[in-house]
Short mmCIF file of C-alpha atoms and ligand atoms in Angstrom, two decimals:
data_model
loop_
_atom_site.label_atom_id
_atom_site.label_comp_id
_atom_site.label_asym_id
_atom_site.label_seq_id
_atom_site.Cartn_x
_atom_site.Cartn_y
_atom_site.Cartn_z
CA UNK A 5 40.04 -7.15 9.46
CA UNK A 6 40.36 -10.39 7.47
CA UNK A 7 36.76 -11.10 8.19
CA UNK A 8 35.64 -7.71 6.99
CA UNK A 9 37.62 -8.09 3.77
CA UNK A 10 36.02 -11.44 3.18
CA UNK A 11 32.63 -9.89 3.72
CA UNK A 12 33.43 -7.14 1.30
CA UNK A 13 34.54 -9.66 -1.28
CA UNK A 14 31.41 -11.70 -0.68
CA UNK A 15 29.30 -8.60 -1.03
CA UNK A 16 31.02 -7.71 -4.23
CA UNK A 17 30.38 -11.19 -5.58
CA UNK A 18 26.72 -11.07 -4.63
CA UNK A 19 26.33 -7.69 -6.29
CA UNK A 20 28.10 -8.98 -9.38
CA UNK A 21 25.85 -12.01 -9.62
CA UNK A 22 22.81 -9.85 -9.13
CA UNK A 23 23.77 -7.32 -11.75
CA UNK A 24 24.63 -10.08 -14.22
CA UNK A 25 21.26 -11.64 -13.56
CA UNK A 26 19.52 -8.29 -14.10
CA UNK A 27 21.48 -7.73 -17.32
CA UNK A 28 20.48 -11.18 -18.62
CA UNK A 29 16.84 -10.49 -17.77
CA UNK A 30 16.99 -7.12 -19.56
CA UNK A 31 18.55 -8.78 -22.60
CA UNK A 32 15.91 -11.50 -22.69
CA UNK A 33 13.28 -8.82 -22.35
CA UNK A 34 14.62 -6.72 -25.21
CA UNK A 35 14.99 -9.82 -27.42
CA UNK A 36 11.39 -10.80 -26.70
CA UNK A 37 10.34 -7.25 -27.50
CA UNK A 38 12.28 -7.25 -30.78
CA UNK A 39 10.65 -10.49 -31.88
CA UNK A 40 7.24 -9.13 -30.99
CA UNK A 41 7.81 -5.83 -32.75
CA UNK A 42 9.12 -7.69 -35.80
CA UNK A 43 5.93 -9.75 -36.02
CA UNK A 44 2.37 -8.77 -36.67
CA UNK A 45 1.08 -6.49 -33.96
CA UNK A 46 -2.56 -5.58 -33.60
CA UNK A 47 -3.81 -1.98 -33.64
CA UNK A 48 -3.19 0.36 -30.72
CA UNK A 49 -5.89 0.07 -28.07
CA UNK A 50 -6.61 0.87 -24.44
CA UNK A 51 -5.83 -1.54 -21.63
CA UNK A 52 -5.78 -1.80 -17.85
CA UNK A 53 -2.80 -3.16 -15.91
CA UNK A 54 -4.22 -5.80 -13.56
CA UNK A 55 -0.91 -7.08 -12.16
CA UNK A 56 2.76 -6.17 -12.41
CA UNK A 57 5.84 -8.36 -12.16
CA UNK A 58 9.11 -6.47 -12.41
CA UNK A 59 9.55 -5.67 -16.05
CA UNK A 60 6.36 -7.27 -17.32
CA UNK A 61 2.72 -6.55 -16.67
CA UNK A 62 -0.62 -8.25 -17.21
CA UNK A 63 -2.99 -6.14 -19.23
CA UNK A 64 -6.70 -6.55 -19.67
CA UNK A 65 -8.02 -5.36 -23.00
CA UNK A 66 -10.59 -2.62 -22.46
CA UNK A 67 -12.15 -2.34 -25.89
CA UNK A 68 -12.61 -4.01 -29.24
CA UNK A 69 -13.06 -7.69 -29.81
CA UNK A 70 -10.40 -8.60 -27.25
CA UNK A 71 -12.18 -6.75 -24.40
CA UNK A 72 -11.88 -8.64 -21.14
CA UNK A 73 -9.00 -10.84 -22.30
CA UNK A 74 -5.71 -10.75 -20.42
CA UNK A 75 -2.29 -10.40 -22.07
CA UNK A 76 1.19 -10.62 -20.61
CA UNK A 77 2.88 -7.48 -21.96
CA UNK A 78 6.42 -6.30 -22.49
CA UNK A 79 7.24 -2.63 -22.05
CA UNK A 80 8.97 -0.45 -24.61
CA UNK A 81 12.26 0.71 -23.14
CA UNK A 82 11.34 4.38 -22.82
CA UNK A 83 8.37 3.71 -20.52
CA UNK A 84 8.37 4.30 -16.77
CA UNK A 85 7.59 1.29 -14.61
CA UNK A 86 3.88 0.53 -14.53
CA UNK A 87 1.77 -0.58 -11.61
CA UNK A 88 -1.57 -2.26 -11.07
CA UNK A 89 -4.39 0.11 -11.94
CA UNK A 90 -2.44 1.92 -14.67
CA UNK A 91 -4.23 2.63 -17.93
CA UNK A 92 -2.14 2.06 -21.02
CA UNK A 93 -2.11 1.99 -24.79
CA UNK A 94 -0.93 -1.39 -26.04
CA UNK A 95 -0.79 -3.66 -29.07
CA UNK A 96 -1.50 -7.35 -29.10
CA UNK A 97 1.06 -9.79 -30.49
CA UNK A 98 0.26 -13.44 -30.79
CA UNK A 99 -0.27 -16.13 -28.16
CA UNK A 100 -1.49 -13.83 -25.42
CA UNK A 101 1.56 -11.59 -25.49
CA UNK A 102 1.57 -7.86 -26.17
CA UNK A 103 3.56 -4.63 -26.12
CA UNK A 104 2.84 -1.55 -24.06
CA UNK A 105 3.17 1.54 -26.20
CA UNK A 106 2.23 4.33 -23.77
CA UNK A 107 1.09 5.01 -20.25
CA UNK A 108 -1.94 7.26 -19.69
CA UNK A 109 -1.73 9.91 -16.95
CA UNK A 110 -2.64 8.73 -13.44
CA UNK A 111 -5.53 10.24 -11.46
CA UNK A 112 -3.96 9.09 -8.22
CA UNK A 113 -0.93 7.21 -7.08
CA UNK A 114 -0.40 5.29 -3.87
CA UNK A 115 3.31 5.16 -3.07
CA UNK A 116 5.44 3.46 -0.51
CA UNK A 117 9.18 3.18 -0.09
CA UNK A 118 10.90 -0.04 -1.14
CA UNK A 119 13.55 -1.76 1.01
CA UNK A 120 16.16 0.78 -0.10
CA UNK A 121 13.89 3.61 0.99
CA UNK A 122 13.17 4.64 -2.58
CA UNK A 123 9.66 5.71 -3.30
CA UNK A 124 7.70 3.32 -5.51
CA UNK A 125 4.10 3.54 -6.63
CA UNK A 126 2.16 0.37 -5.73
CA UNK A 127 -1.20 1.12 -7.27
CA UNK A 128 -2.60 3.77 -9.61
CA UNK A 129 -5.99 5.36 -10.18
CA UNK A 130 -7.54 4.17 -6.92
CA UNK A 131 -10.05 6.34 -5.07
CA UNK A 132 -10.54 4.36 -1.87
CA UNK A 133 -7.78 3.18 0.46
CA UNK A 134 -9.09 0.33 2.57
CA UNK A 135 -6.84 0.04 5.61
CA UNK A 136 -7.33 -3.50 6.88
CA UNK A 137 -6.40 -4.61 10.39
CA UNK A 138 -7.46 -7.39 12.74
CA UNK A 139 -7.27 -8.52 16.36
CA UNK A 140 -4.52 -10.84 15.12
CA UNK A 141 -1.80 -10.01 14.04
CA UNK A 142 -1.84 -7.34 16.71
CA UNK A 143 -2.80 -3.99 15.16
CA UNK A 144 -0.60 -0.91 15.42
CA UNK A 145 -2.29 2.47 15.59
CA UNK A 146 0.88 4.03 14.25
CA UNK A 147 0.68 2.02 11.04
CA UNK A 148 -2.95 3.04 10.59
CA UNK A 149 -1.98 6.68 11.13
CA UNK A 150 0.75 6.37 8.53
CA UNK A 151 -1.76 5.09 6.02
CA UNK A 152 -4.11 7.94 6.91
CA UNK A 153 -1.33 10.45 6.26
CA UNK A 154 -0.52 8.74 2.95
CA UNK A 155 -4.21 8.77 1.97
CA UNK A 156 -4.53 12.47 2.70
CA UNK A 157 -1.32 13.16 0.81
CA UNK A 158 -2.40 11.17 -2.24
CA UNK A 159 -5.96 12.54 -2.20
CA UNK A 160 -7.45 9.06 -1.74
CA UNK A 161 -10.35 8.53 0.65
CA UNK A 162 -9.62 6.12 3.52
CA UNK A 163 -11.85 3.41 4.97
CA UNK A 164 -10.82 1.62 8.16
CA UNK A 165 -11.71 -2.05 8.06
CA UNK A 166 -11.44 -4.32 11.07
CA UNK A 167 -11.46 -7.91 9.82
CA UNK A 168 -11.63 -11.12 11.88
CA UNK A 169 -14.31 -9.63 14.14
CA UNK A 170 -14.95 -13.26 15.13
CA UNK A 171 -11.65 -13.16 17.02
CA UNK A 172 -12.62 -10.26 19.29
CA UNK A 173 -12.77 -11.56 22.87
CA UNK A 174 -12.68 -10.31 26.43
CA UNK A 175 -8.93 -10.10 26.37
CA UNK A 176 -8.27 -8.13 23.19
CA UNK A 177 -11.67 -6.39 23.02
CA UNK A 178 -11.17 -3.41 25.35
CA UNK A 179 -7.90 -2.17 23.79
CA UNK A 180 -9.28 -2.74 20.30
CA UNK A 181 -12.45 -0.79 20.98
CA UNK A 182 -10.52 2.03 22.60
CA UNK A 183 -8.39 2.28 19.46
CA UNK A 184 -11.43 2.16 17.18
CA UNK A 185 -13.14 4.79 19.31
CA UNK A 186 -10.35 7.25 18.53
CA UNK A 187 -10.89 6.93 14.76
CA UNK A 188 -14.66 6.89 15.03
CA UNK A 189 -14.53 10.11 16.99
CA UNK A 190 -12.33 11.67 14.32
CA UNK A 191 -15.05 10.86 11.83
CA UNK A 192 -13.26 8.22 9.79
CA UNK A 193 -15.54 5.64 8.19
CA UNK A 194 -15.05 2.32 9.95
CA UNK A 195 -16.43 -1.15 9.41
CA UNK A 196 -16.12 -4.37 11.40
CA UNK A 197 -16.35 -7.56 9.38
CA UNK A 198 -15.43 -11.22 9.37
CA UNK A 199 -14.32 -12.66 6.07
CA UNK A 200 -14.76 -16.12 7.56
CA UNK A 201 -18.19 -15.77 9.11
CA UNK A 202 -19.59 -13.22 6.69
CA UNK A 203 -20.59 -10.61 9.28
CA UNK A 204 -20.62 -7.09 7.86
CA UNK A 205 -19.64 -8.26 4.38
CA UNK A 206 -22.82 -6.98 2.73
CA UNK A 207 -22.19 -3.53 4.17
CA UNK A 208 -18.61 -3.64 2.96
CA UNK A 209 -19.76 -4.60 -0.52
CA UNK A 210 -22.02 -1.57 -0.59
CA UNK A 211 -19.17 0.71 0.47
CA UNK A 212 -16.92 -0.59 -2.29
CA UNK A 213 -19.61 -0.36 -4.92
CA UNK A 214 -18.50 1.72 -7.89
CA UNK A 215 -15.09 2.54 -6.39
CA UNK A 216 -11.59 1.50 -7.33
CA UNK A 217 -10.37 0.31 -3.94
CA UNK A 218 -7.04 -1.01 -2.75
CA UNK A 219 -6.74 -3.25 0.30
CA UNK A 220 -3.62 -2.50 2.34
CA UNK A 221 -2.33 -3.47 5.77
CA UNK A 222 -0.06 -5.83 7.64
CA UNK A 223 0.54 -9.30 6.29
CA UNK A 224 -1.99 -11.79 7.66
CA UNK A 225 -4.88 -9.42 8.43
CA UNK A 226 -6.96 -11.19 5.79
CA UNK A 227 -6.90 -8.94 2.73
CA UNK A 228 -6.92 -11.86 0.30
CA UNK A 229 -9.51 -13.69 2.40
CA UNK A 230 -11.74 -10.63 2.06
CA UNK A 231 -11.27 -10.67 -1.71
CA UNK A 232 -12.26 -14.34 -1.79
CA UNK A 233 -15.32 -13.65 0.30
CA UNK A 234 -16.38 -10.62 -1.77
CA UNK A 235 -15.74 -12.28 -5.10
CA UNK A 236 -16.58 -15.96 -5.02
CA UNK A 237 -14.78 -17.75 -7.81
CA UNK A 238 -11.65 -15.61 -7.56
CA UNK A 239 -9.90 -17.93 -5.09
CA UNK A 240 -6.74 -15.95 -4.48
CA UNK A 241 -4.07 -17.47 -2.23
CA UNK A 242 -4.44 -17.19 1.54
CA UNK A 243 -1.75 -18.09 4.10
CA UNK A 244 -1.91 -19.02 7.78
CA UNK A 245 -0.18 -16.87 10.38
CA UNK A 246 3.21 -18.04 11.58
CA UNK A 247 2.75 -20.23 14.65
CA UNK A 248 5.99 -18.91 16.01
CA UNK A 249 5.40 -15.16 15.78
CA UNK A 250 1.64 -14.86 15.23
CA UNK A 251 2.43 -12.67 12.22
CA UNK A 252 1.45 -12.98 8.59
CA UNK A 253 3.65 -14.92 6.20
CA UNK A 254 3.63 -12.60 3.18
CA UNK A 255 1.46 -14.79 1.03
CA UNK A 256 0.42 -12.25 -1.60
CA UNK A 257 3.44 -11.11 -3.60
CA UNK A 258 2.02 -8.74 -6.19
CA UNK A 259 -0.86 -6.27 -6.28
CA UNK A 260 -3.70 -7.66 -8.41
CA UNK A 261 -6.89 -6.06 -9.63
CA UNK A 262 -10.31 -7.74 -9.64
CA UNK A 263 -13.64 -6.53 -11.03
CA UNK A 264 -16.92 -6.48 -9.22
CA UNK A 265 -19.59 -7.85 -11.51
CA UNK A 266 -21.75 -4.77 -10.97
CA UNK A 267 -18.97 -2.19 -11.51
CA UNK A 268 -16.01 -1.09 -9.47
CA UNK A 269 -12.58 -2.61 -8.94
CA UNK A 270 -10.67 -4.04 -6.05
CA UNK A 271 -6.89 -4.34 -5.74
CA UNK A 272 -5.41 -6.87 -3.32
CA UNK A 273 -1.89 -5.86 -2.29
CA UNK A 274 0.98 -7.63 -0.52
CA UNK A 275 1.05 -7.08 3.23
CA UNK A 276 3.80 -5.05 4.78
CA UNK A 277 5.86 -5.10 7.93
CA UNK A 278 6.46 -1.43 8.14
CA UNK A 279 5.27 1.55 6.18
CA UNK A 280 7.87 4.29 6.06
CA UNK A 281 6.76 7.76 5.09
CA UNK A 282 9.84 9.20 3.47
CA UNK A 283 8.10 11.17 0.78
CA UNK A 284 6.23 13.57 3.00
CA UNK A 285 7.20 16.69 4.91
CA UNK A 286 6.40 17.55 8.48
CA UNK A 287 3.57 19.73 7.17
CA UNK A 288 2.17 16.78 5.22
CA UNK A 289 2.21 14.67 8.35
CA UNK A 290 0.38 17.40 10.28
CA UNK A 291 -2.18 17.65 7.49
CA UNK A 292 -2.75 13.91 7.80
CA UNK A 293 -3.76 14.30 11.43
CA UNK A 294 -7.06 15.93 10.62
CA UNK A 295 -7.90 16.91 14.20
CA UNK A 296 -4.73 19.05 14.38
CA UNK A 297 -5.87 21.38 11.61
CA UNK A 298 -7.70 23.79 13.89
CA UNK A 299 -4.75 23.85 16.33
CA UNK A 300 -1.78 24.25 14.00
CA UNK A 301 -0.92 27.92 13.71
CA UNK A 302 -2.24 28.71 17.18
CA UNK A 303 0.96 27.92 19.09
CA UNK A 304 2.89 30.80 20.63
CA UNK A 305 5.95 30.10 18.50
CA UNK A 306 5.60 29.97 14.76
CA UNK A 307 8.09 27.09 14.50
CA UNK A 308 6.62 25.20 17.46
CA UNK A 309 7.51 21.50 17.41
CA UNK A 310 4.68 20.69 19.84
CA UNK A 311 7.18 19.04 22.06
CA UNK A 312 7.67 21.01 25.28
CA UNK A 313 7.19 24.59 24.08
CA UNK A 314 5.20 26.95 26.28
CA UNK A 315 1.98 28.17 24.72
CA UNK A 316 1.67 25.13 22.45
CA UNK A 317 -1.92 24.73 21.24
CA UNK A 318 -1.48 21.01 20.62
CA UNK A 319 -0.15 20.28 24.08
CA UNK A 320 -2.96 22.30 25.58
CA UNK A 321 -5.54 20.32 23.60
CA UNK A 322 -3.86 17.12 24.76
CA UNK A 323 -4.05 18.27 28.36
CA UNK A 324 -7.72 19.12 28.01
CA UNK A 325 -8.49 15.77 26.40
CA UNK A 326 -9.40 17.25 23.01
CA UNK A 327 -6.62 15.30 21.31
CA UNK A 328 -5.99 11.64 22.05
CA UNK A 329 -2.58 10.71 23.53
CA UNK A 330 -2.37 7.79 21.08
CA UNK A 331 -2.48 10.22 18.17
CA UNK A 332 0.11 12.58 19.62
CA UNK A 333 2.42 9.62 20.26
CA UNK A 334 1.85 8.45 16.70
CA UNK A 335 2.50 11.92 15.30
CA UNK A 336 5.79 12.21 17.19
CA UNK A 337 6.83 8.74 16.11
CA UNK A 338 6.22 9.55 12.46
CA UNK A 339 7.92 12.95 12.55
CA UNK A 340 10.94 11.44 14.30
CA UNK A 341 11.23 8.84 11.55
CA UNK A 342 11.21 11.27 8.62
CA UNK A 343 14.61 11.05 6.90
CA UNK A 344 15.41 14.77 6.79
CA UNK A 345 13.32 16.44 9.40
CA UNK A 346 13.03 20.14 8.72
CA UNK A 347 13.88 21.11 12.24
N1 GTP B 429 -10.65 -16.04 12.33
C1 GTP B 429 -10.54 -15.44 11.14
N2 GTP B 429 -9.43 -15.66 10.40
C2 GTP B 429 -9.34 -15.04 9.21
C3 GTP B 429 -10.35 -14.16 8.73
N3 GTP B 429 -9.95 -13.69 7.53
C4 GTP B 429 -8.75 -14.26 7.26
N4 GTP B 429 -8.38 -15.08 8.26
C5 GTP B 429 -7.15 -15.90 8.33
O1 GTP B 429 -6.01 -15.05 8.42
C6 GTP B 429 -4.90 -15.65 7.76
C7 GTP B 429 -4.28 -14.69 6.78
O2 GTP B 429 -5.20 -14.44 5.73
P1 GTP B 429 -4.77 -13.82 4.32
O3 GTP B 429 -6.04 -13.53 3.60
O4 GTP B 429 -3.75 -14.64 3.64
O5 GTP B 429 -4.09 -12.44 4.80
P2 GTP B 429 -3.44 -11.28 3.88
O6 GTP B 429 -3.74 -9.99 4.55
O7 GTP B 429 -3.87 -11.42 2.47
O8 GTP B 429 -1.88 -11.58 4.02
P3 GTP B 429 -0.67 -11.21 2.98
O9 GTP B 429 -1.06 -11.67 1.63
O10 GTP B 429 0.49 -11.96 3.54
O11 GTP B 429 -0.48 -9.74 3.08
C8 GTP B 429 -5.43 -16.93 7.11
O12 GTP B 429 -5.12 -18.02 7.96
C9 GTP B 429 -6.91 -16.70 7.05
O13 GTP B 429 -7.66 -17.91 7.05
C10 GTP B 429 -11.51 -13.95 9.54
O14 GTP B 429 -12.45 -13.22 9.24
N5 GTP B 429 -11.52 -14.61 10.74
MG1 MG B 430 -2.81 -11.69 0.73
ZN1 ZN B 431 2.83 23.61 19.35
#
């Protein structure tokens, strides 16, 4: 009991410190904004958010004499939080600082839940979701399937990208190729590359050409290494895997946008441990498993959960080898993890 009370008191203190810190940051922010607004601001113009850090963003000027220059910008209080890839209207202050005046509507929005389970956009206006995985850290089909569901839901085309092809060996090869076979058979575009050795990188470049792509995936699969290989001169930070766990070490901390010289953009994003899908319904999940589309609606029971029901079209397809067990397992795993399952 005493211990619990102590913990509660400690918790309270931590929360107090945190909220005081947040309040101080907000005050600093509004003071900075007041000073900026009181000074000479340039005309309103269009900009592109190339990185976001809590309350501030980095904006690249899109037109006029400042085009191509980058400004750290404050946000007017009435604005929603902005993410990398957002298009905005902004005004330049002095010394590389500016004010965001308005956010332009998004064409697309890639979301994922934060640690509290609240849905947060991570990148805007992307049209290609590059799902990166590697022989090491060990890939999880379920994570890939979650991204595929999210891509379908957000209307963003997916591309599966196996990096570190140089690490494929006799031991990890068979399982890896079995997994890849499943996606290839489903018709998903798939590339095998090595950021280190350069294999497949020309093909990848061609695929990305003219698109606004975002690289996602577990920490340590080599997203930033791919950026460095695709865009020499960028030199974004890369981190070794943990020797202890063989996992990534969360080197990239904020999504950042880079330009291809010939057109098109690339967003490097921080790796994740887990990708919850709290913002989708069971129907959304089913829609994300594209091979289910011709089966859904053909079960004997309208509300079939494809679990043990007689006359289930999905189970029949599984039995006949028309649906891969890995995908059914993944589907069940995702549905079971939805916060308020509608069954
Ligand atoms: N063998 C091999 N190692 C690679 C390759 N690409 C990246 N790596 C290594 O993998 C490790 C992780 O690379 P990063 O580029 O930092 O991975 P990331 O996906 O950006 O990780 P986060 O920023 O933490 O999400 C580094 O030690 C890289 O040198 C590759 O093609 N082959
Ligand atoms: Mg990185
Ligand atoms: Zn069924």
